PDB file of C-alpha atoms and ligand atoms in Angstrom:
ATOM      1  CA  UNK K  12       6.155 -18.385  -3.511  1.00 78.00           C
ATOM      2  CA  UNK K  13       6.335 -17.018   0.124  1.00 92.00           C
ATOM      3  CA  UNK K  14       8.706 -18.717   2.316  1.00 95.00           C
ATOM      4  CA  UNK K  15       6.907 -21.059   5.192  1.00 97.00           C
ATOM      5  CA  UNK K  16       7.687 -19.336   8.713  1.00 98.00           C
ATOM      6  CA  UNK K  17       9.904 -21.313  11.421  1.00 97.00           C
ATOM      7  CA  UNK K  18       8.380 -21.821  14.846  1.00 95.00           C
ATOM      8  CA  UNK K  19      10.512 -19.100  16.424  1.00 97.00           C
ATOM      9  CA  UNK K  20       9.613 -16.515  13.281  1.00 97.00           C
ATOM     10  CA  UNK K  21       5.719 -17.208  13.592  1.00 96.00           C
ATOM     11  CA  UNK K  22       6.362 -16.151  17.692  1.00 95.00           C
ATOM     12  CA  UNK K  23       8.464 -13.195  16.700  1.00 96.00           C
ATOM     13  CA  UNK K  24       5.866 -11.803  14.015  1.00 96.00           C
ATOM     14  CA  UNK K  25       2.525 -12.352  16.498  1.00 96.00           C
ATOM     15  CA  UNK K  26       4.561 -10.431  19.217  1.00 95.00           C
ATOM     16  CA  UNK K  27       4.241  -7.351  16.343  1.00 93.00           C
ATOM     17  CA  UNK K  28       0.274  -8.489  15.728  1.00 95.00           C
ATOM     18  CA  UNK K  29      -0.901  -8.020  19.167  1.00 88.00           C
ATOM     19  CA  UNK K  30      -3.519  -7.859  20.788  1.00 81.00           C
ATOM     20  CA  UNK K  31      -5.664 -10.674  19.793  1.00 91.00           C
ATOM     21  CA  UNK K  32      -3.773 -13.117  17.000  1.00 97.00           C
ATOM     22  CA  UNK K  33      -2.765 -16.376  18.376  1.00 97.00           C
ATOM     23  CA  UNK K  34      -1.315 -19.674  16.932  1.00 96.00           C
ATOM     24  CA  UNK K  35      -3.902 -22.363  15.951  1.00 97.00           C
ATOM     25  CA  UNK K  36      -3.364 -25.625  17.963  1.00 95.00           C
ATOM     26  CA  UNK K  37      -2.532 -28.737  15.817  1.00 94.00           C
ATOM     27  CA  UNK K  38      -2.436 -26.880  12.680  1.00 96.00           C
ATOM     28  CA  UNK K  39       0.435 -23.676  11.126  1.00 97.00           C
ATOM     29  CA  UNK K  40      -2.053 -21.200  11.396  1.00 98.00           C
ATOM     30  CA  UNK K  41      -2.816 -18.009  12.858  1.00 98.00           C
ATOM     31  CA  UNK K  42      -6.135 -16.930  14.647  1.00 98.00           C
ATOM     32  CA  UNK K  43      -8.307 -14.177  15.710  1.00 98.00           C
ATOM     33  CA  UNK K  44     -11.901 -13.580  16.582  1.00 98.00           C
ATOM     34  CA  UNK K  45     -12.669  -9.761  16.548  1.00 98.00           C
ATOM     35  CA  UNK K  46     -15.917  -8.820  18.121  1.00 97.00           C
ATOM     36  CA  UNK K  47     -17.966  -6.375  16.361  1.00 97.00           C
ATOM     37  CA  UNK K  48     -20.424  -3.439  17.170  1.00 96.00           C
ATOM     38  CA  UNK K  49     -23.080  -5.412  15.507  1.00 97.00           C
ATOM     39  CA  UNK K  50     -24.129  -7.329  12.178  1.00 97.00           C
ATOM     40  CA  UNK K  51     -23.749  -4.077   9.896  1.00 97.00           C
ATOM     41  CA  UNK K  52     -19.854  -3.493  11.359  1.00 97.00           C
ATOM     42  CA  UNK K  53     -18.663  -6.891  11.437  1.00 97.00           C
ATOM     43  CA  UNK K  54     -20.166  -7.174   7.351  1.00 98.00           C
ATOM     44  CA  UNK K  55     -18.481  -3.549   6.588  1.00 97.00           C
ATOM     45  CA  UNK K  56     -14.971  -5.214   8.439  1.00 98.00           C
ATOM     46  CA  UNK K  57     -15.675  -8.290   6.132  1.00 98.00           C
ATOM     47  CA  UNK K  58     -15.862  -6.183   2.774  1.00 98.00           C
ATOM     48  CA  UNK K  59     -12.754  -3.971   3.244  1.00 98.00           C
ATOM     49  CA  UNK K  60     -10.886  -7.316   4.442  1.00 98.00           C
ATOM     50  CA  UNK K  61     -11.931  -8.726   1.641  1.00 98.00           C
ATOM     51  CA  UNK K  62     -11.176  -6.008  -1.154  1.00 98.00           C
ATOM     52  CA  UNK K  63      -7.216  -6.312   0.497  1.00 98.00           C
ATOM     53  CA  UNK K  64      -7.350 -10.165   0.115  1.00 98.00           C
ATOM     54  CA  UNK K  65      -8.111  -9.736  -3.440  1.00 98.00           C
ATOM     55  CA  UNK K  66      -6.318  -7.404  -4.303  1.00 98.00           C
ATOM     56  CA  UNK K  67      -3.364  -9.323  -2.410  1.00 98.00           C
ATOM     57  CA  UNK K  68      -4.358 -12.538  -4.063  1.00 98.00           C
ATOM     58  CA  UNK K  69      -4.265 -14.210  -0.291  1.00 98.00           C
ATOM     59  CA  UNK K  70      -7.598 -15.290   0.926  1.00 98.00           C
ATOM     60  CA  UNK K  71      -8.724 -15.502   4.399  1.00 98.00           C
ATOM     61  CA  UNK K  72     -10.662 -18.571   6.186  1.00 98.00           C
ATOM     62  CA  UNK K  73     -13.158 -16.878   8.083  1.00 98.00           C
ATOM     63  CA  UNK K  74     -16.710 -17.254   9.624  1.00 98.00           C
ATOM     64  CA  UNK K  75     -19.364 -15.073  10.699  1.00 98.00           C
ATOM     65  CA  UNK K  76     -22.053 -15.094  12.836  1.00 98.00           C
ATOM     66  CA  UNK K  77     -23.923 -11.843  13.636  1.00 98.00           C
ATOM     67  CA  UNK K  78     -20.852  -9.298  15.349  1.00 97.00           C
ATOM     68  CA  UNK K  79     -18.580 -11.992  15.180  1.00 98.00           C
ATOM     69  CA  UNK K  80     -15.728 -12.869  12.594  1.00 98.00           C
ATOM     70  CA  UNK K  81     -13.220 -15.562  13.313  1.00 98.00           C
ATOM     71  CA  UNK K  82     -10.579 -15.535  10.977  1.00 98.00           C
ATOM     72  CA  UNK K  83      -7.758 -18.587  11.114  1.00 98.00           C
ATOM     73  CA  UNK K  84      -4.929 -17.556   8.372  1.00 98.00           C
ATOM     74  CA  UNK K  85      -2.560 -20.111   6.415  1.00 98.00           C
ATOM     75  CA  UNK K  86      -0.684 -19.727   3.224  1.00 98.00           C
ATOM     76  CA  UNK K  87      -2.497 -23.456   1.611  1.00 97.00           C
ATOM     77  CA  UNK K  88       0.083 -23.348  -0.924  1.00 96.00           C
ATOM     78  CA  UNK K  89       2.948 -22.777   1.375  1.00 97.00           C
ATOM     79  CA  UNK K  90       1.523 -25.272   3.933  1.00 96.00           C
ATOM     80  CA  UNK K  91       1.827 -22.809   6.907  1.00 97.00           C
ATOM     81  CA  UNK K  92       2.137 -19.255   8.218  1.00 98.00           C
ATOM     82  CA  UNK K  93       4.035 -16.790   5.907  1.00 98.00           C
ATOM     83  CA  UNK K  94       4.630 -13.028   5.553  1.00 97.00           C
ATOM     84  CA  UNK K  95       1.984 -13.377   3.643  1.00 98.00           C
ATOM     85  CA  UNK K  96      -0.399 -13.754   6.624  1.00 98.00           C
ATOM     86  CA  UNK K  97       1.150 -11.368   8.860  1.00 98.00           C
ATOM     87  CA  UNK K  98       0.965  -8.941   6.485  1.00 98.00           C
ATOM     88  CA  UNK K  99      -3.058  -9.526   6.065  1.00 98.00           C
ATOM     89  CA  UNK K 100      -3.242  -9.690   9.897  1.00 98.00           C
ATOM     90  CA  UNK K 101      -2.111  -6.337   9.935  1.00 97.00           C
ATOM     91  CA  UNK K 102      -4.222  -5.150   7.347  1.00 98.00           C
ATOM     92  CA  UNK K 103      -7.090  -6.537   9.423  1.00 98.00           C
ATOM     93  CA  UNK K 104      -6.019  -5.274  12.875  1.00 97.00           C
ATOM     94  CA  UNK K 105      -5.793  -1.755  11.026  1.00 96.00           C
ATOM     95  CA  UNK K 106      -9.239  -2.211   9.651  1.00 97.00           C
ATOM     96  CA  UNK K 107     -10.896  -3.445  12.966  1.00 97.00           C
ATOM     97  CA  UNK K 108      -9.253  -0.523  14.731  1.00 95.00           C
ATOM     98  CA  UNK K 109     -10.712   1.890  12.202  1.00 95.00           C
ATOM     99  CA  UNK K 110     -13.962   0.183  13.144  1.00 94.00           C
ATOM    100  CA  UNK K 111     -13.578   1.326  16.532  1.00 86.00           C
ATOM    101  CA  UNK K 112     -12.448  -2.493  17.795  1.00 89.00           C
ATOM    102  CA  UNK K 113      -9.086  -2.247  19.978  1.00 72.00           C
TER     103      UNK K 113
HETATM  104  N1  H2B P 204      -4.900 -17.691  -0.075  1.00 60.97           N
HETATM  105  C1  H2B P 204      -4.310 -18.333   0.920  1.00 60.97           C
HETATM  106  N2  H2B P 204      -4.650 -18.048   2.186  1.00 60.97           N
HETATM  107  N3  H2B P 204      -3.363 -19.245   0.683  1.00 60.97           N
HETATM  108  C2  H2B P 204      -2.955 -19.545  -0.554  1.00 60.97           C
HETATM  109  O1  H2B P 204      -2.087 -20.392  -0.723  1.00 60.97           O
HETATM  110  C3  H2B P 204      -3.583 -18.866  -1.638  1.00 60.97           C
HETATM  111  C4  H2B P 204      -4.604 -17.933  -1.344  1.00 60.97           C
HETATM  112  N4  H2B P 204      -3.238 -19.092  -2.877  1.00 60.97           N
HETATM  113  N5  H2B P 204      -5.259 -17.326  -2.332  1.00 60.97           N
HETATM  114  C5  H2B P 204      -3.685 -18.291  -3.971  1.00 60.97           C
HETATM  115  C6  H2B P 204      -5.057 -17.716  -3.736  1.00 60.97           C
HETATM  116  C7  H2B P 204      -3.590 -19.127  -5.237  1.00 60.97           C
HETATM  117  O2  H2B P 204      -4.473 -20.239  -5.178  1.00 60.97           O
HETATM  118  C8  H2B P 204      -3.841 -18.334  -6.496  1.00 60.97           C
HETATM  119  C9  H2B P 204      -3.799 -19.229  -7.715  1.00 60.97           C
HETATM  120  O3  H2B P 204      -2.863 -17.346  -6.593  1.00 60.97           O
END
């Protein structure tokens, strides 16, 4: 299983995820609300998120309403933020960025 990050490692890896992730007050999480063109972007973002969380086996917990997607990551068997994460935050920043978000 993927190793829980410290404190100081969660800091370190969000330096390398900026802009835009941020840790989750009261809970070891990490969190990012990406702002979409519209409805039919922040669904296509959704779908190509999802096919790397599958394929991954690491889910993201995420909500939508119309151009809007807030994602908060975790590793729920892990109970906190692992490389696991960071690596799907990436993926996501990548796709977003494709997308035309910054
Ligand atoms: N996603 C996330 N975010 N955290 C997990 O601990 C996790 C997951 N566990 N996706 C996976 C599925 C696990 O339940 C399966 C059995 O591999």
């Amino acid at each position: 299983m993927a190793e829980r990050l410290s404190a100081e490692a969660r800091k370190a890896a969000l330096l390398e995820l900026l802009p835009g992730w941020a840790e989750t007050p009261g809970r070891e999480a990490i969190a990012r609300t990406f702002v979409f063109k519209d409805f039919n972007e922040a669904f296509g973002f959704m779908t190509r998120a999802a096919l790397v969380a599958e394929k991954s086996d690491h889910h993201p917990e995420w909500r939508n309403v119309y151009k809007t997607v807030e994602v908060v990551l975790a590793t729920h068997d892990a109970g906190g933020v692992t490389a696991l994460d960071i690596a799907l935050a990436k993926a996501m920043n990548a796709i977003s960025r494709q997308l035309g978000v910054a």
